[in-house]
Coordinates of C-alpha atoms and ligand atoms in Angstrom, one line a residue:
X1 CA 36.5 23.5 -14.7
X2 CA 36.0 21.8 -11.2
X3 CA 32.2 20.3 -10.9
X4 CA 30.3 21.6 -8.1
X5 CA 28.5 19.0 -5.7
X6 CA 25.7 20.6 -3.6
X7 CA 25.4 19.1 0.1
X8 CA 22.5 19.2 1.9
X9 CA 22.4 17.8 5.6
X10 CA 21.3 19.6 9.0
X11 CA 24.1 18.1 11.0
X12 CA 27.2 20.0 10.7
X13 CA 29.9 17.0 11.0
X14 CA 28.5 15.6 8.1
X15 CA 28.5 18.8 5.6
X16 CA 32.3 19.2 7.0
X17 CA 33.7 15.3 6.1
X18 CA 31.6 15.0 2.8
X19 CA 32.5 18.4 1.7
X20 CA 36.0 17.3 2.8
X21 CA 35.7 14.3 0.6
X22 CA 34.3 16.1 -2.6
X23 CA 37.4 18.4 -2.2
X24 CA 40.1 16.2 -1.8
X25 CA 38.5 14.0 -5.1
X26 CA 38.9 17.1 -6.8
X27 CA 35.3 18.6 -6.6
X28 CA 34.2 22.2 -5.7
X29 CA 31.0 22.0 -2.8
X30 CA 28.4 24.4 -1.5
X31 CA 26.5 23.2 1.6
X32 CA 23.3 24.6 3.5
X33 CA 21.9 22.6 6.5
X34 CA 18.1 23.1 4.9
X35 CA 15.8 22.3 1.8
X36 CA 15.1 26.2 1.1
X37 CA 18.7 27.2 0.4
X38 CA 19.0 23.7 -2.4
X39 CA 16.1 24.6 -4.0
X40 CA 17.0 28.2 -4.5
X41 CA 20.7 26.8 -5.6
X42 CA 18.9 24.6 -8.1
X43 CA 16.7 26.9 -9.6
X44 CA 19.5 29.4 -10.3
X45 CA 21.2 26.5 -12.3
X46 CA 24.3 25.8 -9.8
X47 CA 25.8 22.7 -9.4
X48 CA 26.1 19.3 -10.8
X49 CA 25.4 17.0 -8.8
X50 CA 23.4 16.8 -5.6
X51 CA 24.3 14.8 -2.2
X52 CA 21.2 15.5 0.2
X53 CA 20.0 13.7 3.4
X54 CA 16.6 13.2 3.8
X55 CA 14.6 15.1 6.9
X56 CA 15.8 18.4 7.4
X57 CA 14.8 20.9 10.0
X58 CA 12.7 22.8 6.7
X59 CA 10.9 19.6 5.2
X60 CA 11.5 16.0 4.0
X61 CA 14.0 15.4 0.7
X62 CA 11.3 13.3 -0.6
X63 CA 8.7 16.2 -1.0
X64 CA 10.6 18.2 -2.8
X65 CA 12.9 16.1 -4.9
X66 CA 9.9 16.4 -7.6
X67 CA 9.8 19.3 -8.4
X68 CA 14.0 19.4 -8.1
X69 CA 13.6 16.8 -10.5
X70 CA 11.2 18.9 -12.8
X71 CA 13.3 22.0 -12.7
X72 CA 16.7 19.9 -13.3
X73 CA 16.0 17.0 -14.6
X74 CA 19.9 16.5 -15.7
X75 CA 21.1 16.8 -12.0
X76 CA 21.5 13.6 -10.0
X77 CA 20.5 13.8 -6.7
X78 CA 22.4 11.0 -4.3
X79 CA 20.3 10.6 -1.0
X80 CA 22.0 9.8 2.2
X81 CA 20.1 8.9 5.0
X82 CA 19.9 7.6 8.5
X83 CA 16.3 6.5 8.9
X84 CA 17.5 2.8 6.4
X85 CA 14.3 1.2 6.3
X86 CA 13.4 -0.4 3.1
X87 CA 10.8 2.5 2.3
X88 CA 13.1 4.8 2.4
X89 CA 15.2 3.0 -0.3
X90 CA 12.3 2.6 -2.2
X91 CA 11.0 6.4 -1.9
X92 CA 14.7 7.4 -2.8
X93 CA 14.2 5.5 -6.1
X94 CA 10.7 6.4 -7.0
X95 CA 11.3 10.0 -6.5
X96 CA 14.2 9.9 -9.0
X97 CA 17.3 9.5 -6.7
X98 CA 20.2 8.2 -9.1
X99 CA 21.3 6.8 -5.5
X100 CA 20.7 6.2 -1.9
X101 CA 23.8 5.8 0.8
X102 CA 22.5 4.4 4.3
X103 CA 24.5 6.1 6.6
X104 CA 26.9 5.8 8.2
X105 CA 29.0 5.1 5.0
X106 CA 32.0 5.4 3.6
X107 CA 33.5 8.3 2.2
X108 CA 35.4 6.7 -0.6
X109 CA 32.0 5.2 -1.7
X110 CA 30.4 8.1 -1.9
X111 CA 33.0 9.5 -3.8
X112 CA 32.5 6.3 -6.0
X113 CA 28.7 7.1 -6.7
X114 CA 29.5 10.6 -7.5
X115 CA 31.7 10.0 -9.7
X116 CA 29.6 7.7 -11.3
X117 CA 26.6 9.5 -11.6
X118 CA 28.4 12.0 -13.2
X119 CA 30.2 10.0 -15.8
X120 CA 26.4 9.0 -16.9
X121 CA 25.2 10.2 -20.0
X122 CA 22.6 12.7 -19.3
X123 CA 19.6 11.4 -20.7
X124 CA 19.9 8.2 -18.9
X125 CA 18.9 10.2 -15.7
X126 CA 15.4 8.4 -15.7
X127 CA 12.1 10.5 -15.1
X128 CA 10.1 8.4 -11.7
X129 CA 6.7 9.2 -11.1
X130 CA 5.6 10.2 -8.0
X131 CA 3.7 7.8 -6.5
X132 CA 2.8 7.9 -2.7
X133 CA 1.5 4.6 -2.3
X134 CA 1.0 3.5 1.5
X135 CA 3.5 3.5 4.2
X136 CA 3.1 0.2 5.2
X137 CA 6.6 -1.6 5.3
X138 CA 7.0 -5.2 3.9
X139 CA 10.0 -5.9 4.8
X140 CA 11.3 -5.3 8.1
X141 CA 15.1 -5.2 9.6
X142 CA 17.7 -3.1 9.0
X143 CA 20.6 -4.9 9.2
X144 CA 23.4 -4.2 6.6
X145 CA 22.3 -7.3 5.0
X146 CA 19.2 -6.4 4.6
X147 CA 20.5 -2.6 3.8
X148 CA 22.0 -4.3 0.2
X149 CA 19.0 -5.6 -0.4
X150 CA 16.9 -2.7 -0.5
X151 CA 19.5 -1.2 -2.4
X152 CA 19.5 -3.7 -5.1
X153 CA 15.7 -3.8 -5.0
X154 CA 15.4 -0.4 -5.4
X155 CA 16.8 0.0 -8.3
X156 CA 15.7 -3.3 -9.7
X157 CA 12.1 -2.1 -9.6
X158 CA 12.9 0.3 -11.9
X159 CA 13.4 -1.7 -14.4
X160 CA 12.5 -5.1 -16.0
X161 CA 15.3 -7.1 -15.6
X162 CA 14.9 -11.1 -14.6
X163 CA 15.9 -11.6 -10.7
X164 CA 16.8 -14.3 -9.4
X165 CA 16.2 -14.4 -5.6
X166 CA 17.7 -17.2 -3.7
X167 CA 18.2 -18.2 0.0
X168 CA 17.1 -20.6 2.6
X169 CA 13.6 -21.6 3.3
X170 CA 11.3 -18.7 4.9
X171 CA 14.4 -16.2 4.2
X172 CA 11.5 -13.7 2.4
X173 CA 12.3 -14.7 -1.2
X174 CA 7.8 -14.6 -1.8
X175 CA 7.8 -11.5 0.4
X176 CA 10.5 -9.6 -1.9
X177 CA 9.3 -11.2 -5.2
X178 CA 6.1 -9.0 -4.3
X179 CA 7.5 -6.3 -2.9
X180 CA 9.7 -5.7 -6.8
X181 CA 6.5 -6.3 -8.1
X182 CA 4.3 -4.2 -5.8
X183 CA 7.0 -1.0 -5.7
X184 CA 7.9 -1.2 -9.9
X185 CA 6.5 -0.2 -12.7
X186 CA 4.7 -3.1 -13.2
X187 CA 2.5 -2.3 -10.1
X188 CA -0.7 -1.8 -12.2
X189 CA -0.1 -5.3 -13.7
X190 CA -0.9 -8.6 -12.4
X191 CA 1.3 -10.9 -10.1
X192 CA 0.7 -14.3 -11.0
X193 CA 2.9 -17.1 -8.9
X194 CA 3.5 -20.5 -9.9
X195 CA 5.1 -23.5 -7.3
X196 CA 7.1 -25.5 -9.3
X197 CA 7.2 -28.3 -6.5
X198 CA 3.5 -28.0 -6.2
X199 CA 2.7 -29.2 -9.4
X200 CA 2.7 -32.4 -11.3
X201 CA 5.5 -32.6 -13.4
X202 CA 3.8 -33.5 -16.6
X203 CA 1.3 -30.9 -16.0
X204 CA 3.8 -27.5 -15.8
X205 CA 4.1 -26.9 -19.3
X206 CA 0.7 -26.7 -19.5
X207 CA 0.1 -24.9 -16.5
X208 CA 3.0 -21.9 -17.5
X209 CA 2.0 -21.8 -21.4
X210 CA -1.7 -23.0 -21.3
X211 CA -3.0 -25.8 -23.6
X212 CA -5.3 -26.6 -26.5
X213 CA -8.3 -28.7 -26.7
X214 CA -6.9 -31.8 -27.1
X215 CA -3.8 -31.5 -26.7
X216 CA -2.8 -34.8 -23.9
X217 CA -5.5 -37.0 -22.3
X218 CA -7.5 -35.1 -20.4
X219 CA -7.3 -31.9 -21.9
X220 CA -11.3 -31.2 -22.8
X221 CA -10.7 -27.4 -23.1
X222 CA -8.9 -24.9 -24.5
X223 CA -6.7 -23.5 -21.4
X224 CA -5.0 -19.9 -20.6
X225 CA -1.3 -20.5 -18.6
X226 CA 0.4 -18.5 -16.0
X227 CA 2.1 -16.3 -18.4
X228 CA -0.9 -15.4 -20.0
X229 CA -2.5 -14.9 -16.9
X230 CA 0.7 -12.5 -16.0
X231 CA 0.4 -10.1 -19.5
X232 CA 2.0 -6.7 -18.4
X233 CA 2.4 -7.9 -14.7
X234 CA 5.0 -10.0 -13.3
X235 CA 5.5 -13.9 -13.2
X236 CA 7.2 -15.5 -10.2
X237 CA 8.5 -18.8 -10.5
X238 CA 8.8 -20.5 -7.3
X239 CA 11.4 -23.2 -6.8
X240 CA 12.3 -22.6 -10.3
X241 CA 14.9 -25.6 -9.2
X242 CA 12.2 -28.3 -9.7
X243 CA 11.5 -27.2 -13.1
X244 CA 11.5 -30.4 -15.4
X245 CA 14.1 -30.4 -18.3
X246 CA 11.2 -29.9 -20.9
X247 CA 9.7 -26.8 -18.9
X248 CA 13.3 -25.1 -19.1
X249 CA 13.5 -25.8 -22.4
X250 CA 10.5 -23.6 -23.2
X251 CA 11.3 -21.0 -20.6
X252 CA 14.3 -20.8 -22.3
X253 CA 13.0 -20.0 -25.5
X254 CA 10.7 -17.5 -23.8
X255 CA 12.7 -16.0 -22.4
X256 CA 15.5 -15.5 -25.8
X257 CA 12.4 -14.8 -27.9
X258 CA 9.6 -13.0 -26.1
X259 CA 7.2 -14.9 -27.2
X260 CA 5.8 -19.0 -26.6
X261 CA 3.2 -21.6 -27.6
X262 CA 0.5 -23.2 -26.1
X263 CA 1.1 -26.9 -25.3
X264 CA 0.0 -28.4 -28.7
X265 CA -0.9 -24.9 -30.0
X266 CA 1.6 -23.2 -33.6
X267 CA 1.3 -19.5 -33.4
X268 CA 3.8 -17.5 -31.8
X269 CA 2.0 -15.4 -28.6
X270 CA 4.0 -12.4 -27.8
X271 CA 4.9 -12.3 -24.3
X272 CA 5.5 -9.1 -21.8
X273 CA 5.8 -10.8 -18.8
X274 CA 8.6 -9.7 -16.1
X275 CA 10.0 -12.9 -14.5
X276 CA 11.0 -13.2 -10.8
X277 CA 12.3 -16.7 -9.9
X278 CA 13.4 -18.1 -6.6
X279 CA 14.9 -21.0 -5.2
X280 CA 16.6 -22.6 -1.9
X281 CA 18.5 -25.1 -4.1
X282 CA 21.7 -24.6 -5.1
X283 CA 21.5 -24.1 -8.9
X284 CA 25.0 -24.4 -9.9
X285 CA 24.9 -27.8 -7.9
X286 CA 21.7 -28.6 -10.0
X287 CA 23.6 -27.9 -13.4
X288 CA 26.7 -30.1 -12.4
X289 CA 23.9 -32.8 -11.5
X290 CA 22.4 -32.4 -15.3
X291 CA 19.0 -31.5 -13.3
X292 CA 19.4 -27.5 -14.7
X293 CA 20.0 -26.0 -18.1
X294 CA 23.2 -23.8 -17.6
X295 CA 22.1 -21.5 -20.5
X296 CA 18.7 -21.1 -18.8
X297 CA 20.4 -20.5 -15.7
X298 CA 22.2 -17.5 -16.9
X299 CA 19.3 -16.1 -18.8
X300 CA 16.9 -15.7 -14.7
X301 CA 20.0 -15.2 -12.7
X302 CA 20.5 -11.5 -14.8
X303 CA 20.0 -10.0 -11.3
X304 CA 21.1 -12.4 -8.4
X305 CA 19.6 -12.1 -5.2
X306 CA 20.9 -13.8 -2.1
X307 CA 18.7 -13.4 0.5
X308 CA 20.9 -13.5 4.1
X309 CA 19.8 -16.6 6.3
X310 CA 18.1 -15.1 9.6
X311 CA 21.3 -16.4 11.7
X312 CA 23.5 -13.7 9.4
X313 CA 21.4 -11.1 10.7
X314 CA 20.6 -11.5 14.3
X315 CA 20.2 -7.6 14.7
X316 CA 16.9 -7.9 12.9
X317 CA 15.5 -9.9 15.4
X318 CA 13.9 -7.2 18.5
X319 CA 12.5 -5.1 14.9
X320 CA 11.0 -8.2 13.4
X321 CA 9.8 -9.5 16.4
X322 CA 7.9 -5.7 17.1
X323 CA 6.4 -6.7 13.5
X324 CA 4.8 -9.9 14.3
X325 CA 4.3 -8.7 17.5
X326 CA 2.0 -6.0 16.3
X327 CA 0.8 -8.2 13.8
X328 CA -0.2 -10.8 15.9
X329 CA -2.0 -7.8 18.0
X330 CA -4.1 -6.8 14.6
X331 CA -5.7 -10.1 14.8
X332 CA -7.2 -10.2 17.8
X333 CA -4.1 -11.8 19.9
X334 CA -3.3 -9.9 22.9
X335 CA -0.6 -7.5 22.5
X336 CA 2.8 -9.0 23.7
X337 CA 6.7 -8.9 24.0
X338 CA 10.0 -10.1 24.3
X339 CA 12.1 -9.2 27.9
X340 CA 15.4 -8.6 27.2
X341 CA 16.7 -11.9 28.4
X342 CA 14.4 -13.4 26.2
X343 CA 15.9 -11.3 22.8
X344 CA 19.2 -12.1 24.3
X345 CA 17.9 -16.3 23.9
X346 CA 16.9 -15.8 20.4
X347 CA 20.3 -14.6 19.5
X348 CA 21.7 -17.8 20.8
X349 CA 19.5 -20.1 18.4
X350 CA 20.2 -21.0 14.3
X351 CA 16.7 -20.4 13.6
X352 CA 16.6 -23.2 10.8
X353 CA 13.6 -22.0 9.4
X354 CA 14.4 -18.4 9.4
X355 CA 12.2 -15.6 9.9
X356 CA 8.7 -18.1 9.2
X357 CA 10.1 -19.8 12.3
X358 CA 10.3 -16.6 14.2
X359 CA 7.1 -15.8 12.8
X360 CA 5.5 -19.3 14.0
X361 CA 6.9 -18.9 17.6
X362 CA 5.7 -15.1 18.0
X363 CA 2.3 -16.0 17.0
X364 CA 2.1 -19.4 19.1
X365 CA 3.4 -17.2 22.0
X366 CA 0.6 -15.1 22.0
X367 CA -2.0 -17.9 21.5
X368 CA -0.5 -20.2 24.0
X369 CA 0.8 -17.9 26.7
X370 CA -1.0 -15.3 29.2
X371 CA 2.0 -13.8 30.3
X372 CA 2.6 -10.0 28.4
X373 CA 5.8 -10.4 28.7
X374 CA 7.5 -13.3 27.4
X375 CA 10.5 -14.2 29.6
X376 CA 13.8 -16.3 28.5
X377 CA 12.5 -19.5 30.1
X378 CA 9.1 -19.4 28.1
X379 CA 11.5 -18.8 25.1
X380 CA 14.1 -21.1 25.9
X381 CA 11.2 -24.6 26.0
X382 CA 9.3 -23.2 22.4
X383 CA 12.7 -23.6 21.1
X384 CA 13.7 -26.9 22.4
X385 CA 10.8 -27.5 20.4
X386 CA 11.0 -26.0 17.4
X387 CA 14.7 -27.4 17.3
X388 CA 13.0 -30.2 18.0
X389 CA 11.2 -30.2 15.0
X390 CA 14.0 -29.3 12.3
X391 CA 15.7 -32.5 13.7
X392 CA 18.1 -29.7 15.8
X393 CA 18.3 -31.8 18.9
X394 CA 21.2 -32.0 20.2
X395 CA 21.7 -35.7 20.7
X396 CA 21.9 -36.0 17.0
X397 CA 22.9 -32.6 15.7
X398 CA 24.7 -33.2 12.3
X399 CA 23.4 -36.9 11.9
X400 CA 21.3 -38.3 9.2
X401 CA 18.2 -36.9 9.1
X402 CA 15.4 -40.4 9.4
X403 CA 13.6 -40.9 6.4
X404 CA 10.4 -41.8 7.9
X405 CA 10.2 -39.0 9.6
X406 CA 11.5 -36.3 6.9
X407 CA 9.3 -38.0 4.4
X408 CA 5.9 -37.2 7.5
X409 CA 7.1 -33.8 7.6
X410 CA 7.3 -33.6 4.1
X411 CA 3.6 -34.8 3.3
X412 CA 2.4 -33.1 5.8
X413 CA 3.6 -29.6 4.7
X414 CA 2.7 -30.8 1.2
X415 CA -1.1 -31.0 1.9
X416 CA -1.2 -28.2 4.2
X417 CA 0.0 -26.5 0.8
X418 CA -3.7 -27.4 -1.1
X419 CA -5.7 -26.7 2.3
X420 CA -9.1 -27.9 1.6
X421 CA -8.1 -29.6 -1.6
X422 CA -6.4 -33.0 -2.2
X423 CA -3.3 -32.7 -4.1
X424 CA -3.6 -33.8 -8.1
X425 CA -4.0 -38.0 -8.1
X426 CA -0.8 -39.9 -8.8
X427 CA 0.4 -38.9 -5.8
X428 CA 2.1 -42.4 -4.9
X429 CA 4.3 -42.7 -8.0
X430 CA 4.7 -38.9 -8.1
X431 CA 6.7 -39.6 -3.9
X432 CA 8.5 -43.0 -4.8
X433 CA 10.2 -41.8 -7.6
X434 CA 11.4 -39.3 -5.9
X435 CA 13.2 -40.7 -3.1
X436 CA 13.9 -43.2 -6.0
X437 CA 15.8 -40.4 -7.8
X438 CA 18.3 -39.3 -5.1
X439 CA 19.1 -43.3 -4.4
X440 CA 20.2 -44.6 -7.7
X441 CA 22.1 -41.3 -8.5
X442 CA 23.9 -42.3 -5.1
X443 CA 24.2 -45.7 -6.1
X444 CA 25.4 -44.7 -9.4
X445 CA 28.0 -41.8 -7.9
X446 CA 29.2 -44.6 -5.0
X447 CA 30.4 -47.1 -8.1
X448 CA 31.5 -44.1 -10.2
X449 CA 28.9 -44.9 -12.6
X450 CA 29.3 -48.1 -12.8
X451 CA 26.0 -49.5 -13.9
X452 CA 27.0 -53.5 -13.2
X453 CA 27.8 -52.5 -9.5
X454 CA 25.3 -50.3 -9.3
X455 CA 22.2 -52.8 -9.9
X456 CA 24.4 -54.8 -7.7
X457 CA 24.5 -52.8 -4.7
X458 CA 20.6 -51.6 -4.6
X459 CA 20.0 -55.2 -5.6
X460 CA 18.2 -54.6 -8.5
X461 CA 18.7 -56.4 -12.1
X462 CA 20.6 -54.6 -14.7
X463 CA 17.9 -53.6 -16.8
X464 CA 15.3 -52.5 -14.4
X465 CA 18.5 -50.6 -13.6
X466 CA 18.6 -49.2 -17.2
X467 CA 15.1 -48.6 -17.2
X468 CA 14.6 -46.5 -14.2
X469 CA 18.2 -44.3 -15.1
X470 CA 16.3 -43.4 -18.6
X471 CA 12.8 -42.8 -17.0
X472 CA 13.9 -40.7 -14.2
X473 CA 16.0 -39.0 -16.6
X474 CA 19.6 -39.5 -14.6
X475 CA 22.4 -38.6 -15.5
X476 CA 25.6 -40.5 -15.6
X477 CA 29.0 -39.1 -14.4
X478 CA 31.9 -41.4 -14.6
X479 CA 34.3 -39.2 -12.9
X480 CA 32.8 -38.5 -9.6
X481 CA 35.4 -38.6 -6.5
Ligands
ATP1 N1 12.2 -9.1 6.1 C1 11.0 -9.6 6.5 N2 10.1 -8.7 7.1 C2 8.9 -9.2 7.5 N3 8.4 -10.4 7.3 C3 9.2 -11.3 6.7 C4 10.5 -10.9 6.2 N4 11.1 -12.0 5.7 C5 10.2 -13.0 5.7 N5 9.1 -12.6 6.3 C6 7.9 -13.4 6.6 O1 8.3 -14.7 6.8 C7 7.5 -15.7 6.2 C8 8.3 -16.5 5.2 O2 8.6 -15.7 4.1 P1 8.5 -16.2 2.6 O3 7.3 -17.1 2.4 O4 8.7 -15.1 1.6 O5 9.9 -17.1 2.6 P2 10.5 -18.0 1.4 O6 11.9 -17.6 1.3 O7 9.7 -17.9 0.2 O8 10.4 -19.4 2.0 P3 10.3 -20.9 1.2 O9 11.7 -21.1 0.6 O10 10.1 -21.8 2.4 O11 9.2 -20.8 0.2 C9 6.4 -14.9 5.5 O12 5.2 -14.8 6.4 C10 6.9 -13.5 5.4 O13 5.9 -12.5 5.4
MG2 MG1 8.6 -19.3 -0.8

């Protein structure tokens, strides 16, 4: 016997091409325009499946889909809607959707998902709660980009499965770490988040997994660690890409065993920590370099997460500018915004630094500028700066970045990162070696590993050579080029 899909939507083109669609894959449909008629379809046990926008003339989906839920909990409910903000991917999860279609979409995908959902072993249908936390959004733009990501988010907060989020610098990868956290299950628990860059090497194993008293120079007390700290919460391990060799080793166990050791401590502590890790490197590139544990690598990158560079969604730009805009406004800055010639400029920049960069200029247009509106010109000379700044300018566009300066930029950024504190001391060795990392693997990769030509070329002798290659932990590949 056929299955039967109930359609719910309010606009009649819509009931006639999905019904259409359900027919021609061989379904039977029933369609209302409003929430009163589902409900009374439901409760008389019809159907199989339900495909339902969200705001009808008789209610919102959302309010009822409960109660749907309670009454059938074996029927999937596929939500389609218009309004494609991230909350409403989220609602559509927590309220039990099996799956949410922005519109417009395509037929054959829906077909897909309805298919699917009803190939599903029943009892795999999960129960949500019905939480209705607050409406604020975090993550603005709805770009299609951004649409799969709010897909993919939604249901990852359903669950506890490792994501790995990755993407340029100020793409959003803290933002959506705490959104999965903040939206999922785990929402009660703590979210603990740990910089691997911002922390001394030989102090990260200590920091993630805690220490005994005792156990290095130094340590006077026992310590807790991050993933302590992070019991029934989430962890989120920033630039997991700077993660020493050790470090991974011990994630890695972690993460195959559920449960770790304190640095110099023997029992076995159980772990129920979900991870969330994030990085703008490339890690494939760091496993080819020997800098990155492949098996570690598959064990995070369960879930991959690619956030879109800002330049790959330039119709997010008048919605996130409205944000920061009105965020801006909340602190006190005078309420400001963007004349169409001025939108049309940003579309014509790469915005380097993403949506922190458009963030940056919003904010120091409304410190900086009387003007409410803020006209192309005004636009045009902040970015000549910020370009400026990312070493953009046009005179030397793809050039070699100057070390002086990169290295400034980076120190600078790196204190800002401790405001009123001073970075942990060691902080000269900690900088030479690494610029002294990236120059003798060059040197090494430029005389295909060559060690005799290698000392040669960075005039060094052969065993300082030797010395630094085993202390800095490089790698030798014979066969590069
Ligand atoms: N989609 C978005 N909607 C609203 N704000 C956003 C969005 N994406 C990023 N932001 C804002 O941009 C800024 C940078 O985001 P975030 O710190 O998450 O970037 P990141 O990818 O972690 O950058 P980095 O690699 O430099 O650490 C933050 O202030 C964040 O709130
Ligand atoms: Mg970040």
């Amino acid at each position: 016997m056929a299955q039967h899909i109930l359609i719910a939507d309010d606009d009649a083109a819509i009931r006639t091409v999905v019904s259409q669609a359900m027919m021609r894959a061989g379904f039977e449909v029933r369609a209302t325009s409003n929430i009163a008629t589902l409900w009374r379809w439901v409760t008389s046990g019809e159907g199989d499946l339900i495909v339902t926008d969200v705001l009808m003339p008789d209610g919102n989906i959302f309010d009822s889909m409960a109660k749907m839920r309670n009454s059938r909990p074996d029927l999937p409910i596929v939500v389609m809607s218009a309004q494609n903000t991230f909350m409403t991917a989220v609602k559509a999860a927590e309220k039990g959707a099996y799956d949410y279609v922005p519109k417009p979409f395509d037929l054959n995908d829906l077909v897909g998902i309805v298919r699917r959902a009803l190939a599903e072993p029943k009892n795999d249908l999960k129960r949500q709660g019905q939480d209705d936390g607050g409406e604020t959004m975090p993550l603005v733009g709805r770009s299609p980009a951004m649409q799969d990501i709010y897909r993919t988010l939604a249901r990852m907060m359903q669950t506890d499965l490792t994501v790995t989020i990755t993407g340029e610098s100020g793409t959003g990868k803290e933002l959506v770490a705490r959104a999965l956290h903040d939206y999922g299950r785990r929402k009660k628990g703590p979210f603990v988040a740990i910089n691997m860059a911002a922390i001394p090497r030989e102090l990260i194993e200590s920091e993630l997994f805690g220490h005994e008293k005792g156990a290095f120079t130094g340590a006077q007390s026992r310590s807790t660690g991050r993933f302590e700290q992070a019991e029934g919460g989430t962890l989120f391990l920033d630039e997991i890409g700077d993660m020493p060799m050790e470090a991974q080793t011990r994630l890695l166990r972690v993460l195959q065993q559920g449960e770790y050791t304190t640095v110099g401590g023997r029992t076995p502590i159980a772990s129920d920590v979900r991870i969330v890790a994030a990085t703008n490197k490339d890690l494939r590139q760091l496993i080819s370099r020997g800098l990155f544990r492949e098996d570690l690598f598959y064990r995070l990158n369960v879930v991959p997460l690619r956030l879109p560079p800002l330049r790959e969604r330039l119709e997010d730009l008048p919605d996130l500018a409205q944000h920061f805009f009105a965020a801006a406004a909340k602190e006190g800055l005078p309420r400001k915004s963007f004349t169409s010639g001025a939108l049309e400029a940003l579309r014509h920049y790469s915005w380097p630094g993403n949506v922190r960069e458009l963030e940056n200029l919003v904010r120091r247009l409304c410190a900086l500028y009387p003007q409410d509106e803020i006209t192309t010109e005004l636009v045009e000379s902040e970015l000549a700066n910020d370009a400026n700044q990312f070493g953009l300018d046009a005179d030397h566009g793809d050039g070699p970045v100057d070390l002086t300066q990169a290295t400034e930029r980076y120190l600078s950024d790196y204190f800002a990162s401790f405001a009123n504190d001073l970075p942990p001391p060691g902080l000269h060795a900690r900088i030479l070696k690494e610029v002294e990392y990236p120059l003798i693997a060059a040197a090494l990769a430029a005389t295909r590993g060559n060690q005799v030509k290698a000392a040669d070329l960075l005039g060094l002798n052969r065993n300082t050579l030797r010395k630094k290659i085993r202390d800095l932990d490089i790698s030798i590949v014979r066969s590069i080029r």
